[in-house]
Amino acid sequence: GIIYHDIEIKSSANKIFDALAQPEGLDAWWTLKSKGNPIVGEEYNFFFSEDYNWFAQVESLTPYQSVHYKMTHASDDWIDTVLSFDIIPQGIAFCLLRFEHQGWRAITDHYRRTSYCWALYLTCLKEYLERGIIKAYSDRGMKRL
């Protein structure tokens, strides 16, 4: 399966790319603490908690246009999936961010929750880039009731 999300962001391609590929950018909307360099083949550490200390490799990258991460250490059903972020300028003020989470082996409950969580996280990305809002880490994803 593949999770798809498209989101218009009122920001430059450069700023969007930095939020997707630089650790301080990732930490503003997705991770608690990340490490890595935007270079093909580099390893990123996506740290969310001790239980969710995940790793990925930069599978492909074109500065200010796209970055794709292949998950190498994560929840079992995330391993070998690919997070694709493609930035498509839409005139002067906007870019379309085309997101895909590819390689799911089955449509499970976790797949469904992850799709919803990506929508929440990408909304955090939009708010960060458009309005400078950085939500507290605990307020970014899905809460269990």
N, CA, C and O atoms as CSV, one atom per row, in Angstrom:
chain,resi,resn,atom,element,x,y,z
A,1,GLY,N,N,0.808,-1.185,0.000
A,1,GLY,CA,C,0.000,0.000,0.000
A,1,GLY,C,C,0.858,1.258,0.000
A,1,GLY,O,O,2.050,1.229,0.306
A,2,ILE,N,N,0.223,2.339,-0.346
A,2,ILE,CA,C,0.878,3.647,-0.354
A,2,ILE,C,C,-0.049,4.640,0.328
A,2,ILE,O,O,-1.259,4.628,0.100
A,3,ILE,N,N,0.514,5.491,1.158
A,3,ILE,CA,C,-0.208,6.608,1.751
A,3,ILE,C,C,0.127,7.836,0.914
A,3,ILE,O,O,1.299,8.120,0.667
A,4,TYR,N,N,-0.892,8.561,0.478
A,4,TYR,CA,C,-0.702,9.763,-0.330
A,4,TYR,C,C,-1.264,10.986,0.397
A,4,TYR,O,O,-2.348,10.925,0.977
A,5,HIS,N,N,-0.527,12.085,0.362
A,5,HIS,CA,C,-1.044,13.372,0.821
A,5,HIS,C,C,-0.426,14.463,-0.040
A,5,HIS,O,O,0.782,14.460,-0.276
A,6,ASP,N,N,-1.246,15.394,-0.510
A,6,ASP,CA,C,-0.784,16.605,-1.186
A,6,ASP,C,C,-1.201,17.779,-0.319
A,6,ASP,O,O,-2.330,17.828,0.170
A,7,ILE,N,N,-0.287,18.726,-0.129
A,7,ILE,CA,C,-0.606,19.885,0.690
A,7,ILE,C,C,0.035,21.129,0.086
A,7,ILE,O,O,1.226,21.131,-0.223
A,8,GLU,N,N,-0.753,22.179,-0.081
A,8,GLU,CA,C,-0.217,23.452,-0.555
A,8,GLU,C,C,0.367,24.196,0.629
A,8,GLU,O,O,-0.247,24.284,1.692
A,9,ILE,N,N,1.560,24.730,0.431
A,9,ILE,CA,C,2.245,25.465,1.492
A,9,ILE,C,C,2.683,26.809,0.943
A,9,ILE,O,O,3.336,26.878,-0.098
A,10,LYS,N,N,2.326,27.871,1.639
A,10,LYS,CA,C,2.727,29.225,1.240
A,10,LYS,C,C,4.136,29.462,1.784
A,10,LYS,O,O,4.322,30.038,2.856
A,11,SER,N,N,5.122,28.998,1.011
A,11,SER,CA,C,6.521,29.098,1.403
A,11,SER,C,C,7.379,28.801,0.185
A,11,SER,O,O,6.900,28.270,-0.817
A,12,SER,N,N,8.646,29.149,0.288
A,12,SER,CA,C,9.573,28.861,-0.809
A,12,SER,C,C,9.987,27.394,-0.788
A,12,SER,O,O,9.942,26.738,0.252
A,13,ALA,N,N,10.384,26.897,-1.936
A,13,ALA,CA,C,10.882,25.524,-2.037
A,13,ALA,C,C,12.101,25.328,-1.125
A,13,ALA,O,O,12.265,24.267,-0.523
A,14,ASN,N,N,12.945,26.344,-1.027
A,14,ASN,CA,C,14.145,26.242,-0.182
A,14,ASN,C,C,13.777,26.013,1.280
A,14,ASN,O,O,14.354,25.150,1.941
A,15,LYS,N,N,12.812,26.790,1.788
A,15,LYS,CA,C,12.416,26.656,3.196
A,15,LYS,C,C,11.724,25.319,3.442
A,15,LYS,O,O,11.944,24.680,4.471
A,16,ILE,N,N,10.896,24.905,2.504
A,16,ILE,CA,C,10.227,23.600,2.651
A,16,ILE,C,C,11.273,22.489,2.679
A,16,ILE,O,O,11.220,21.604,3.533
A,17,PHE,N,N,12.214,22.535,1.757
A,17,PHE,CA,C,13.258,21.511,1.701
A,17,PHE,C,C,14.027,21.452,3.017
A,17,PHE,O,O,14.275,20.368,3.545
A,18,ASP,N,N,14.404,22.613,3.546
A,18,ASP,CA,C,15.153,22.632,4.812
A,18,ASP,C,C,14.346,22.027,5.950
A,18,ASP,O,O,14.907,21.374,6.830
A,19,ALA,N,N,13.023,22.239,5.942
A,19,ALA,CA,C,12.169,21.659,6.983
A,19,ALA,C,C,12.047,20.142,6.847
A,19,ALA,O,O,11.716,19.456,7.813
A,20,LEU,N,N,12.312,19.624,5.659
A,20,LEU,CA,C,12.230,18.184,5.400
A,20,LEU,C,C,13.570,17.474,5.506
A,20,LEU,O,O,13.616,16.265,5.732
A,21,ALA,N,N,14.663,18.218,5.344
A,21,ALA,CA,C,15.978,17.570,5.228
A,21,ALA,C,C,16.984,17.986,6.299
A,21,ALA,O,O,17.987,17.297,6.488
A,22,GLN,N,N,16.751,19.070,6.991
A,22,GLN,CA,C,17.662,19.519,8.049
A,22,GLN,C,C,17.100,19.078,9.405
A,22,GLN,O,O,15.901,19.216,9.648
A,23,PRO,N,N,17.950,18.551,10.283
A,23,PRO,CA,C,17.448,18.086,11.583
A,23,PRO,C,C,16.634,19.128,12.348
A,23,PRO,O,O,15.594,18.793,12.915
A,24,GLU,N,N,17.079,20.376,12.375
A,24,GLU,CA,C,16.317,21.389,13.116
A,24,GLU,C,C,14.948,21.637,12.473
A,24,GLU,O,O,13.989,21.961,13.173
A,25,GLY,N,N,14.852,21.490,11.165
A,25,GLY,CA,C,13.570,21.605,10.489
A,25,GLY,C,C,12.648,20.442,10.829
A,25,GLY,O,O,11.475,20.646,11.142
A,26,LEU,N,N,13.174,19.225,10.770
A,26,LEU,CA,C,12.384,18.036,11.116
A,26,LEU,C,C,11.878,18.100,12.556
A,26,LEU,O,O,10.748,17.707,12.849
A,27,ASP,N,N,12.734,18.602,13.451
A,27,ASP,CA,C,12.357,18.683,14.867
A,27,ASP,C,C,11.252,19.702,15.116
A,27,ASP,O,O,10.574,19.637,16.141
A,28,ALA,N,N,11.061,20.637,14.198
A,28,ALA,CA,C,10.039,21.671,14.372
A,28,ALA,C,C,8.625,21.156,14.106
A,28,ALA,O,O,7.652,21.760,14.558
A,29,TRP,N,N,8.501,20.029,13.365
A,29,TRP,CA,C,7.156,19.572,13.015
A,29,TRP,C,C,6.938,18.063,13.146
A,29,TRP,O,O,5.791,17.616,13.187
A,30,TRP,N,N,8.023,17.260,13.213
A,30,TRP,CA,C,7.820,15.814,13.214
A,30,TRP,C,C,8.541,15.133,14.379
A,30,TRP,O,O,7.894,14.629,15.296
A,31,THR,N,N,9.851,15.117,14.350
A,31,THR,CA,C,10.633,14.361,15.320
A,31,THR,C,C,10.827,15.133,16.623
A,31,THR,O,O,10.688,16.355,16.668
A,32,LEU,N,N,11.151,14.390,17.679
A,32,LEU,CA,C,11.568,15.029,18.919
A,32,LEU,C,C,13.008,15.497,18.778
A,32,LEU,O,O,13.352,16.609,19.178
A,33,LYS,N,N,13.854,14.633,18.201
A,33,LYS,CA,C,15.257,14.975,17.954
A,33,LYS,C,C,15.745,14.126,16.786
A,33,LYS,O,O,15.640,12.900,16.810
A,34,SER,N,N,16.271,14.777,15.784
A,34,SER,CA,C,16.775,14.032,14.630
A,34,SER,C,C,18.227,14.416,14.365
A,34,SER,O,O,18.709,15.463,14.798
A,35,LYS,N,N,18.901,13.532,13.641
A,35,LYS,CA,C,20.285,13.767,13.230
A,35,LYS,C,C,20.443,13.240,11.817
A,35,LYS,O,O,19.825,12.242,11.447
A,36,GLY,N,N,21.267,13.908,11.031
A,36,GLY,CA,C,21.543,13.438,9.686
A,36,GLY,C,C,21.958,14.582,8.785
A,36,GLY,O,O,21.788,15.752,9.125
A,37,ASN,N,N,22.503,14.233,7.637
A,37,ASN,CA,C,22.922,15.211,6.637
A,37,ASN,C,C,22.235,14.897,5.317
A,37,ASN,O,O,22.153,13.736,4.918
A,38,PRO,N,N,21.740,15.932,4.635
A,38,PRO,CA,C,21.009,15.705,3.381
A,38,PRO,C,C,21.933,15.354,2.214
A,38,PRO,O,O,22.193,16.169,1.329
A,39,ILE,N,N,22.418,14.113,2.248
A,39,ILE,CA,C,23.320,13.580,1.229
A,39,ILE,C,C,22.858,12.150,0.930
A,39,ILE,O,O,22.598,11.384,1.857
A,40,VAL,N,N,22.752,11.785,-0.338
A,40,VAL,CA,C,22.326,10.438,-0.704
A,40,VAL,C,C,23.223,9.408,-0.019
A,40,VAL,O,O,24.449,9.523,-0.041
A,41,GLY,N,N,22.597,8.407,0.586
A,41,GLY,CA,C,23.310,7.354,1.285
A,41,GLY,C,C,23.520,7.624,2.759
A,41,GLY,O,O,23.862,6.703,3.501
A,42,GLU,N,N,23.329,8.853,3.211
A,42,GLU,CA,C,23.507,9.198,4.621
A,42,GLU,C,C,22.410,8.570,5.472
A,42,GLU,O,O,21.289,8.353,5.013
A,43,GLU,N,N,22.761,8.286,6.722
A,43,GLU,CA,C,21.789,7.754,7.666
A,43,GLU,C,C,21.223,8.889,8.514
A,43,GLU,O,O,21.957,9.756,8.987
A,44,TYR,N,N,19.917,8.866,8.694
A,44,TYR,CA,C,19.231,9.787,9.598
A,44,TYR,C,C,18.733,9.010,10.802
A,44,TYR,O,O,18.326,7.854,10.690
A,45,ASN,N,N,18.772,9.659,11.952
A,45,ASN,CA,C,18.157,9.126,13.160
A,45,ASN,C,C,16.914,9.972,13.421
A,45,ASN,O,O,17.010,11.180,13.638
A,46,PHE,N,N,15.751,9.328,13.397
A,46,PHE,CA,C,14.485,9.986,13.724
A,46,PHE,C,C,14.100,9.517,15.124
A,46,PHE,O,O,13.566,8.421,15.289
A,47,PHE,N,N,14.368,10.338,16.120
A,47,PHE,CA,C,14.124,9.960,17.519
A,47,PHE,C,C,12.808,10.567,17.984
A,47,PHE,O,O,12.611,11.781,17.928
A,48,PHE,N,N,11.910,9.697,18.448
A,48,PHE,CA,C,10.621,10.120,18.991
A,48,PHE,C,C,10.545,9.802,20.480
A,48,PHE,O,O,9.951,10.559,21.249
A,49,SER,N,N,11.142,8.685,20.889
A,49,SER,CA,C,11.234,8.252,22.291
A,49,SER,C,C,12.179,7.059,22.307
A,49,SER,O,O,12.617,6.590,21.256
A,50,GLU,N,N,12.487,6.576,23.491
A,50,GLU,CA,C,13.359,5.393,23.567
A,50,GLU,C,C,12.746,4.210,22.827
A,50,GLU,O,O,13.469,3.403,22.243
A,51,ASP,N,N,11.428,4.102,22.848
A,51,ASP,CA,C,10.740,3.009,22.156
A,51,ASP,C,C,10.615,3.245,20.658
A,51,ASP,O,O,10.407,2.304,19.892
A,52,TYR,N,N,10.740,4.483,20.247
A,52,TYR,CA,C,10.610,4.849,18.831
A,52,TYR,C,C,11.848,5.639,18.413
A,52,TYR,O,O,11.777,6.832,18.118
A,53,ASN,N,N,12.970,4.949,18.396
A,53,ASN,CA,C,14.261,5.517,18.000
A,53,ASN,C,C,14.590,4.914,16.635
A,53,ASN,O,O,15.233,3.868,16.542
A,54,TRP,N,N,14.139,5.590,15.579
A,54,TRP,CA,C,14.132,5.022,14.238
A,54,TRP,C,C,15.267,5.569,13.385
A,54,TRP,O,O,15.818,6.637,13.653
A,55,PHE,N,N,15.602,4.800,12.341
A,55,PHE,CA,C,16.672,5.180,11.421
A,55,PHE,C,C,16.209,5.020,9.979
A,55,PHE,O,O,15.375,4.172,9.662
A,56,ALA,N,N,16.772,5.854,9.120
A,56,ALA,CA,C,16.465,5.811,7.694
A,56,ALA,C,C,17.710,6.199,6.915
A,56,ALA,O,O,18.630,6.816,7.452
A,57,GLN,N,N,17.721,5.833,5.655
A,57,GLN,CA,C,18.807,6.205,4.751
A,57,GLN,C,C,18.227,7.119,3.674
A,57,GLN,O,O,17.112,6.907,3.197
A,58,VAL,N,N,19.004,8.140,3.300
A,58,VAL,CA,C,18.575,9.015,2.210
A,58,VAL,C,C,18.694,8.210,0.921
A,58,VAL,O,O,19.796,7.902,0.468
A,59,GLU,N,N,17.552,7.875,0.340
A,59,GLU,CA,C,17.530,7.069,-0.880
A,59,GLU,C,C,17.782,7.928,-2.113
A,59,GLU,O,O,18.498,7.519,-3.027
A,60,SER,N,N,17.190,9.121,-2.133
A,60,SER,CA,C,17.433,10.062,-3.222
A,60,SER,C,C,17.184,11.466,-2.696
A,60,SER,O,O,16.466,11.670,-1.717
A,61,LEU,N,N,17.800,12.426,-3.376
A,61,LEU,CA,C,17.696,13.803,-2.923
A,61,LEU,C,C,18.064,14.727,-4.071
A,61,LEU,O,O,19.070,14.525,-4.750
A,62,THR,N,N,17.244,15.734,-4.277
A,62,THR,CA,C,17.556,16.823,-5.196
A,62,THR,C,C,17.325,18.098,-4.406
A,62,THR,O,O,16.186,18.409,-4.060
A,63,PRO,N,N,18.404,18.855,-4.109
A,63,PRO,CA,C,18.235,20.040,-3.261
A,63,PRO,C,C,17.079,20.929,-3.720
A,63,PRO,O,O,16.950,21.265,-4.897
A,64,TYR,N,N,16.250,21.296,-2.748
A,64,TYR,CA,C,15.122,22.210,-2.905
A,64,TYR,C,C,14.015,21.654,-3.799
A,64,TYR,O,O,13.104,22.385,-4.189
A,65,GLN,N,N,14.095,20.348,-4.128
A,65,GLN,CA,C,13.044,19.713,-4.931
A,65,GLN,C,C,12.485,18.448,-4.291
A,65,GLN,O,O,11.273,18.236,-4.308
A,66,SER,N,N,13.345,17.608,-3.728
A,66,SER,CA,C,12.830,16.357,-3.170
A,66,SER,C,C,13.827,15.717,-2.222
A,66,SER,O,O,15.036,15.927,-2.311
A,67,VAL,N,N,13.274,14.927,-1.309
A,67,VAL,CA,C,14.076,14.052,-0.460
A,67,VAL,C,C,13.233,12.810,-0.184
A,67,VAL,O,O,12.045,12.902,0.125
A,68,HIS,N,N,13.880,11.636,-0.305
A,68,HIS,CA,C,13.224,10.352,-0.083
A,68,HIS,C,C,14.062,9.576,0.931
A,68,HIS,O,O,15.267,9.394,0.759
A,69,TYR,N,N,13.394,9.126,1.986
A,69,TYR,CA,C,14.046,8.357,3.051
A,69,TYR,C,C,13.552,6.921,3.024
A,69,TYR,O,O,12.346,6.681,2.959
A,70,LYS,N,N,14.470,5.967,3.074
A,70,LYS,CA,C,14.098,4.553,3.206
A,70,LYS,C,C,14.299,4.151,4.660
A,70,LYS,O,O,15.402,4.253,5.197
A,71,MET,N,N,13.232,3.696,5.287
A,71,MET,CA,C,13.288,3.338,6.699
A,71,MET,C,C,14.067,2.028,6.877
A,71,MET,O,O,13.774,1.027,6.223
A,72,THR,N,N,15.063,2.052,7.772
A,72,THR,CA,C,15.906,0.884,7.995
A,72,THR,C,C,15.727,0.271,9.377
A,72,THR,O,O,15.972,-0.921,9.563
A,73,HIS,N,N,15.303,1.073,10.348
A,73,HIS,CA,C,15.048,0.568,11.700
A,73,HIS,C,C,13.843,1.332,12.231
A,73,HIS,O,O,13.913,2.540,12.455
A,74,ALA,N,N,12.728,0.612,12.431
A,74,ALA,CA,C,11.474,1.239,12.844
A,74,ALA,C,C,10.524,0.129,13.277
A,74,ALA,O,O,10.937,-1.015,13.467
A,75,SER,N,N,9.252,0.475,13.430
A,75,SER,CA,C,8.245,-0.571,13.637
A,75,SER,C,C,8.331,-1.533,12.461
A,75,SER,O,O,8.655,-1.131,11.343
A,76,ASP,N,N,8.041,-2.806,12.717
A,76,ASP,CA,C,8.227,-3.836,11.693
A,76,ASP,C,C,7.604,-3.468,10.353
A,76,ASP,O,O,8.226,-3.657,9.308
A,77,ASP,N,N,6.367,-2.939,10.375
A,77,ASP,CA,C,5.710,-2.670,9.098
A,77,ASP,C,C,6.197,-1.382,8.425
A,77,ASP,O,O,5.791,-1.088,7.300
A,78,TRP,N,N,7.056,-0.615,9.095
A,78,TRP,CA,C,7.679,0.565,8.470
A,78,TRP,C,C,9.022,0.210,7.813
A,78,TRP,O,O,9.475,0.933,6.926
A,79,ILE,N,N,9.651,-0.868,8.223
A,79,ILE,CA,C,10.976,-1.204,7.687
A,79,ILE,C,C,10.887,-1.408,6.179
A,79,ILE,O,O,10.003,-2.105,5.682
A,80,ASP,N,N,11.812,-0.791,5.468
A,80,ASP,CA,C,11.909,-0.803,4.001
A,80,ASP,C,C,10.828,0.020,3.314
A,80,ASP,O,O,10.752,0.011,2.085
A,81,THR,N,N,9.982,0.737,4.071
A,81,THR,CA,C,9.072,1.673,3.418
A,81,THR,C,C,9.853,2.943,3.084
A,81,THR,O,O,10.906,3.208,3.663
A,82,VAL,N,N,9.322,3.720,2.146
A,82,VAL,CA,C,10.006,4.934,1.681
A,82,VAL,C,C,9.095,6.132,1.899
A,82,VAL,O,O,7.928,6.128,1.508
A,83,LEU,N,N,9.654,7.157,2.533
A,83,LEU,CA,C,8.974,8.437,2.726
A,83,LEU,C,C,9.450,9.364,1.624
A,83,LEU,O,O,10.628,9.716,1.574
A,84,SER,N,N,8.545,9.765,0.736
A,84,SER,CA,C,8.890,10.611,-0.407
A,84,SER,C,C,8.262,11.985,-0.228
A,84,SER,O,O,7.048,12.117,-0.070
A,85,PHE,N,N,9.109,13.001,-0.257
A,85,PHE,CA,C,8.663,14.384,-0.174
A,85,PHE,C,C,9.114,15.088,-1.454
A,85,PHE,O,O,10.312,15.278,-1.665
A,86,ASP,N,N,8.171,15.473,-2.301
A,86,ASP,CA,C,8.488,16.152,-3.560
A,86,ASP,C,C,7.851,17.534,-3.541
A,86,ASP,O,O,6.657,17.672,-3.275
A,87,ILE,N,N,8.653,18.555,-3.823
A,87,ILE,CA,C,8.239,19.952,-3.759
A,87,ILE,C,C,8.029,20.465,-5.180
A,87,ILE,O,O,8.939,20.418,-6.008
A,88,ILE,N,N,6.815,20.956,-5.453
A,88,ILE,CA,C,6.471,21.423,-6.798
A,88,ILE,C,C,6.026,22.881,-6.696
A,88,ILE,O,O,4.931,23.148,-6.201
A,89,PRO,N,N,6.858,23.842,-7.155
A,89,PRO,CA,C,6.464,25.249,-7.096
A,89,PRO,C,C,5.162,25.498,-7.856
A,89,PRO,O,O,4.929,24.931,-8.923
A,90,GLN,N,N,4.323,26.358,-7.282
A,90,GLN,CA,C,3.022,26.702,-7.869
A,90,GLN,C,C,2.936,28.226,-7.989
A,90,GLN,O,O,2.123,28.849,-7.307
A,91,GLY,N,N,3.742,28.818,-8.827
A,91,GLY,CA,C,3.766,30.269,-8.939
A,91,GLY,C,C,4.740,30.864,-7.940
A,91,GLY,O,O,5.662,30.189,-7.483
A,92,ILE,N,N,4.534,32.126,-7.603
A,92,ILE,CA,C,5.486,32.850,-6.763
A,92,ILE,C,C,5.385,32.480,-5.288
A,92,ILE,O,O,6.408,32.307,-4.625
A,93,ALA,N,N,4.173,32.358,-4.769
A,93,ALA,CA,C,3.997,32.293,-3.322
A,93,ALA,C,C,3.794,30.895,-2.750
A,93,ALA,O,O,3.968,30.703,-1.547
A,94,PHE,N,N,3.435,29.918,-3.569
A,94,PHE,CA,C,3.055,28.610,-3.052
A,94,PHE,C,C,3.897,27.498,-3.657
A,94,PHE,O,O,4.465,27.627,-4.742
A,95,CYS,N,N,3.954,26.399,-2.909
A,95,CYS,CA,C,4.486,25.141,-3.438
A,95,CYS,C,C,3.493,24.042,-3.063
A,95,CYS,O,O,2.823,24.116,-2.033
A,96,LEU,N,N,3.416,23.044,-3.902
A,96,LEU,CA,C,2.681,21.838,-3.584
A,96,LEU,C,C,3.684,20.837,-3.033
A,96,LEU,O,O,4.698,20.549,-3.669
A,97,LEU,N,N,3.398,20.309,-1.847
A,97,LEU,CA,C,4.213,19.222,-1.309
A,97,LEU,C,C,3.454,17.937,-1.579
A,97,LEU,O,O,2.354,17.724,-1.070
A,98,ARG,N,N,4.062,17.091,-2.386
A,98,ARG,CA,C,3.482,15.795,-2.711
A,98,ARG,C,C,4.206,14.758,-1.845
A,98,ARG,O,O,5.405,14.523,-2.001
A,99,PHE,N,N,3.452,14.150,-0.936
A,99,PHE,CA,C,4.004,13.183,0.007
A,99,PHE,C,C,3.485,11.793,-0.314
A,99,PHE,O,O,2.302,11.611,-0.604
A,100,GLU,N,N,4.386,10.807,-0.259
A,100,GLU,CA,C,3.993,9.398,-0.378
A,100,GLU,C,C,4.764,8.591,0.658
A,100,GLU,O,O,5.959,8.801,0.866
A,101,HIS,N,N,4.070,7.673,1.298
A,101,HIS,CA,C,4.708,6.702,2.183
A,101,HIS,C,C,4.473,5.343,1.533
A,101,HIS,O,O,3.412,4.736,1.683
A,102,GLN,N,N,5.491,4.881,0.806
A,102,GLN,CA,C,5.378,3.719,-0.075
A,102,GLN,C,C,5.933,2.456,0.574
A,102,GLN,O,O,6.795,2.515,1.451
A,103,GLY,N,N,5.421,1.315,0.123
A,103,GLY,CA,C,6.021,0.035,0.485
A,103,GLY,C,C,5.346,-0.711,1.609
A,103,GLY,O,O,5.890,-1.699,2.102
A,104,TRP,N,N,4.171,-0.266,2.030
A,104,TRP,CA,C,3.443,-1.009,3.060
A,104,TRP,C,C,3.064,-2.380,2.506
A,104,TRP,O,O,2.537,-2.485,1.399
A,105,ARG,N,N,3.331,-3.413,3.269
A,105,ARG,CA,C,3.058,-4.779,2.818
A,105,ARG,C,C,1.582,-5.156,2.965
A,105,ARG,O,O,1.106,-6.075,2.299
A,106,ALA,N,N,0.856,-4.445,3.839
A,106,ALA,CA,C,-0.564,-4.752,4.059
A,106,ALA,C,C,-1.277,-3.512,4.585
A,106,ALA,O,O,-0.663,-2.623,5.175
A,107,ILE,N,N,-2.574,-3.476,4.360
A,107,ILE,CA,C,-3.413,-2.396,4.873
A,107,ILE,C,C,-3.888,-2.828,6.263
A,107,ILE,O,O,-4.922,-3.482,6.402
A,108,THR,N,N,-3.134,-2.461,7.265
A,108,THR,CA,C,-3.391,-2.859,8.649
A,108,THR,C,C,-3.983,-1.679,9.429
A,108,THR,O,O,-4.122,-0.576,8.901
A,109,ASP,N,N,-4.324,-1.934,10.686
A,109,ASP,CA,C,-4.761,-0.844,11.558
A,109,ASP,C,C,-3.653,0.196,11.698
A,109,ASP,O,O,-3.935,1.394,11.742
A,110,HIS,N,N,-2.403,-0.242,11.768
A,110,HIS,CA,C,-1.276,0.687,11.889
A,110,HIS,C,C,-1.138,1.549,10.630
A,110,HIS,O,O,-0.837,2.739,10.723
A,111,TYR,N,N,-1.354,0.959,9.471
A,111,TYR,CA,C,-1.350,1.712,8.213
A,111,TYR,C,C,-2.398,2.822,8.264
A,111,TYR,O,O,-2.113,3.965,7.906
A,112,ARG,N,N,-3.592,2.491,8.702
A,112,ARG,CA,C,-4.682,3.468,8.766
A,112,ARG,C,C,-4.355,4.589,9.756
A,112,ARG,O,O,-4.567,5.763,9.453
A,113,ARG,N,N,-3.844,4.233,10.933
A,113,ARG,CA,C,-3.452,5.252,11.921
A,113,ARG,C,C,-2.331,6.123,11.386
A,113,ARG,O,O,-2.327,7.338,11.583
A,114,THR,N,N,-1.374,5.492,10.702
A,114,THR,CA,C,-0.241,6.241,10.161
A,114,THR,C,C,-0.690,7.239,9.107
A,114,THR,O,O,-0.172,8.355,9.058
A,115,SER,N,N,-1.636,6.866,8.272
A,115,SER,CA,C,-2.137,7.787,7.265
A,115,SER,C,C,-2.731,9.028,7.927
A,115,SER,O,O,-2.472,10.152,7.495
A,116,TYR,N,N,-3.521,8.823,8.967
A,116,TYR,CA,C,-4.110,9.935,9.697
A,116,TYR,C,C,-3.021,10.782,10.368
A,116,TYR,O,O,-3.060,12.011,10.313
A,117,CYS,N,N,-2.053,10.114,10.999
A,117,CYS,CA,C,-0.965,10.848,11.666
A,117,CYS,C,C,-0.164,11.682,10.674
A,117,CYS,O,O,0.237,12.801,10.996
A,118,TRP,N,N,0.077,11.157,9.467
A,118,TRP,CA,C,0.789,11.957,8.467
A,118,TRP,C,C,0.011,13.228,8.143
A,118,TRP,O,O,0.611,14.288,7.963
A,119,ALA,N,N,-1.309,13.136,8.066
A,119,ALA,CA,C,-2.102,14.344,7.814
A,119,ALA,C,C,-1.893,15.356,8.940
A,119,ALA,O,O,-1.755,16.552,8.681
A,120,LEU,N,N,-1.868,14.887,10.177
A,120,LEU,CA,C,-1.633,15.785,11.312
A,120,LEU,C,C,-0.229,16.383,11.250
A,120,LEU,O,O,-0.060,17.590,11.418
A,121,TYR,N,N,0.773,15.545,11.009
A,121,TYR,CA,C,2.155,16.041,10.958
A,121,TYR,C,C,2.359,17.029,9.815
A,121,TYR,O,O,3.023,18.050,9.992
A,122,LEU,N,N,1.797,16.738,8.649
A,122,LEU,CA,C,1.959,17.654,7.515
A,122,LEU,C,C,1.248,18.978,7.768
A,122,LEU,O,O,1.672,20.015,7.259
A,123,THR,N,N,0.172,18.951,8.551
A,123,THR,CA,C,-0.463,20.199,8.974
A,123,THR,C,C,0.478,20.971,9.895
A,123,THR,O,O,0.559,22.196,9.804
A,124,CYS,N,N,1.184,20.276,10.774
A,124,CYS,CA,C,2.189,20.933,11.627
A,124,CYS,C,C,3.289,21.556,10.773
A,124,CYS,O,O,3.748,22.660,11.064
A,125,LEU,N,N,3.714,20.858,9.723
A,125,LEU,CA,C,4.727,21.393,8.805
A,125,LEU,C,C,4.225,22.688,8.170
A,125,LEU,O,O,4.951,23.681,8.117
A,126,LYS,N,N,2.998,22.673,7.695
A,126,LYS,CA,C,2.405,23.854,7.057
A,126,LYS,C,C,2.346,25.030,8.046
A,126,LYS,O,O,2.718,26.151,7.699
A,127,GLU,N,N,1.885,24.776,9.261
A,127,GLU,CA,C,1.794,25.830,10.268
A,127,GLU,C,C,3.168,26.384,10.628
A,127,GLU,O,O,3.324,27.587,10.833
A,128,TYR,N,N,4.150,25.514,10.702
A,128,TYR,CA,C,5.520,25.930,10.995
A,128,TYR,C,C,6.052,26.838,9.888
A,128,TYR,O,O,6.613,27.896,10.170
A,129,LEU,N,N,5.880,26.434,8.642
A,129,LEU,CA,C,6.440,27.204,7.530
A,129,LEU,C,C,5.666,28.490,7.243
A,129,LEU,O,O,6.264,29.510,6.901
A,130,GLU,N,N,4.364,28.448,7.378
A,130,GLU,CA,C,3.559,29.622,7.034
A,130,GLU,C,C,3.452,30.633,8.173
A,130,GLU,O,O,3.400,31.840,7.933
A,131,ARG,N,N,3.418,30.138,9.417
A,131,ARG,CA,C,3.160,31.042,10.540
A,131,ARG,C,C,4.186,30.965,11.657
A,131,ARG,O,O,4.051,31.648,12.671
A,132,GLY,N,N,5.217,30.135,11.480
A,132,GLY,CA,C,6.264,30.030,12.497
A,132,GLY,C,C,5.823,29.307,13.760
A,132,GLY,O,O,6.478,29.420,14.796
A,133,ILE,N,N,4.723,28.566,13.690
A,133,ILE,CA,C,4.204,27.857,14.859
A,133,ILE,C,C,4.933,26.519,15.006
A,133,ILE,O,O,4.966,25.716,14.074
A,134,ILE,N,N,5.504,26.294,16.164
A,134,ILE,CA,C,6.101,24.995,16.492
A,134,ILE,C,C,5.299,24.428,17.648
A,134,ILE,O,O,5.428,24.874,18.788
A,135,LYS,N,N,4.463,23.433,17.343
A,135,LYS,CA,C,3.657,22.798,18.384
A,135,LYS,C,C,4.562,21.993,19.307
A,135,LYS,O,O,5.589,21.464,18.882
A,136,ALA,N,N,4.174,21.907,20.557
A,136,ALA,CA,C,4.871,21.022,21.483
A,136,ALA,C,C,4.847,19.616,20.899
A,136,ALA,O,O,3.849,19.204,20.308
A,137,TYR,N,N,5.926,18.890,21.060
A,137,TYR,CA,C,6.015,17.551,20.485
A,137,TYR,C,C,4.804,16.695,20.860
A,137,TYR,O,O,4.274,15.967,20.021
A,138,SER,N,N,4.374,16.780,22.102
A,138,SER,CA,C,3.255,15.950,22.584
A,138,SER,C,C,1.924,16.312,21.929
A,138,SER,O,O,0.964,15.551,22.050
A,139,ASP,N,N,1.839,17.448,21.241
A,139,ASP,CA,C,0.590,17.880,20.619
A,139,ASP,C,C,0.557,17.643,19.097
A,139,ASP,O,O,-0.392,18.064,18.436
A,140,ARG,N,N,1.560,16.990,18.546
A,140,ARG,CA,C,1.652,16.875,17.079
A,140,ARG,C,C,0.906,15.708,16.485
A,140,ARG,O,O,0.263,15.861,15.447
A,141,GLY,N,N,0.967,14.547,17.105
A,141,GLY,CA,C,0.397,13.332,16.504
A,141,GLY,C,C,-0.947,12.980,17.084
A,141,GLY,O,O,-1.579,13.785,17.768
A,142,MET,N,N,-1.374,11.772,16.804
A,142,MET,CA,C,-2.666,11.273,17.261
A,142,MET,C,C,-2.596,10.931,18.745
A,142,MET,O,O,-1.643,10.301,19.204
A,143,LYS,N,N,-3.597,11.346,19.474
A,143,LYS,CA,C,-3.665,11.010,20.901
A,143,LYS,C,C,-4.583,9.797,21.069
A,143,LYS,O,O,-5.617,9.687,20.410
A,144,ARG,N,N,-4.195,8.914,21.939
A,144,ARG,CA,C,-5.071,7.789,22.268
A,144,ARG,C,C,-6.009,8.250,23.366
A,144,ARG,O,O,-5.588,8.893,24.328
A,145,LEU,N,N,-7.277,7.920,23.218
A,145,LEU,CA,C,-8.271,8.344,24.203
A,145,LEU,C,C,-8.444,7.301,25.293
A,145,LEU,O,O,-9.244,7.492,26.209
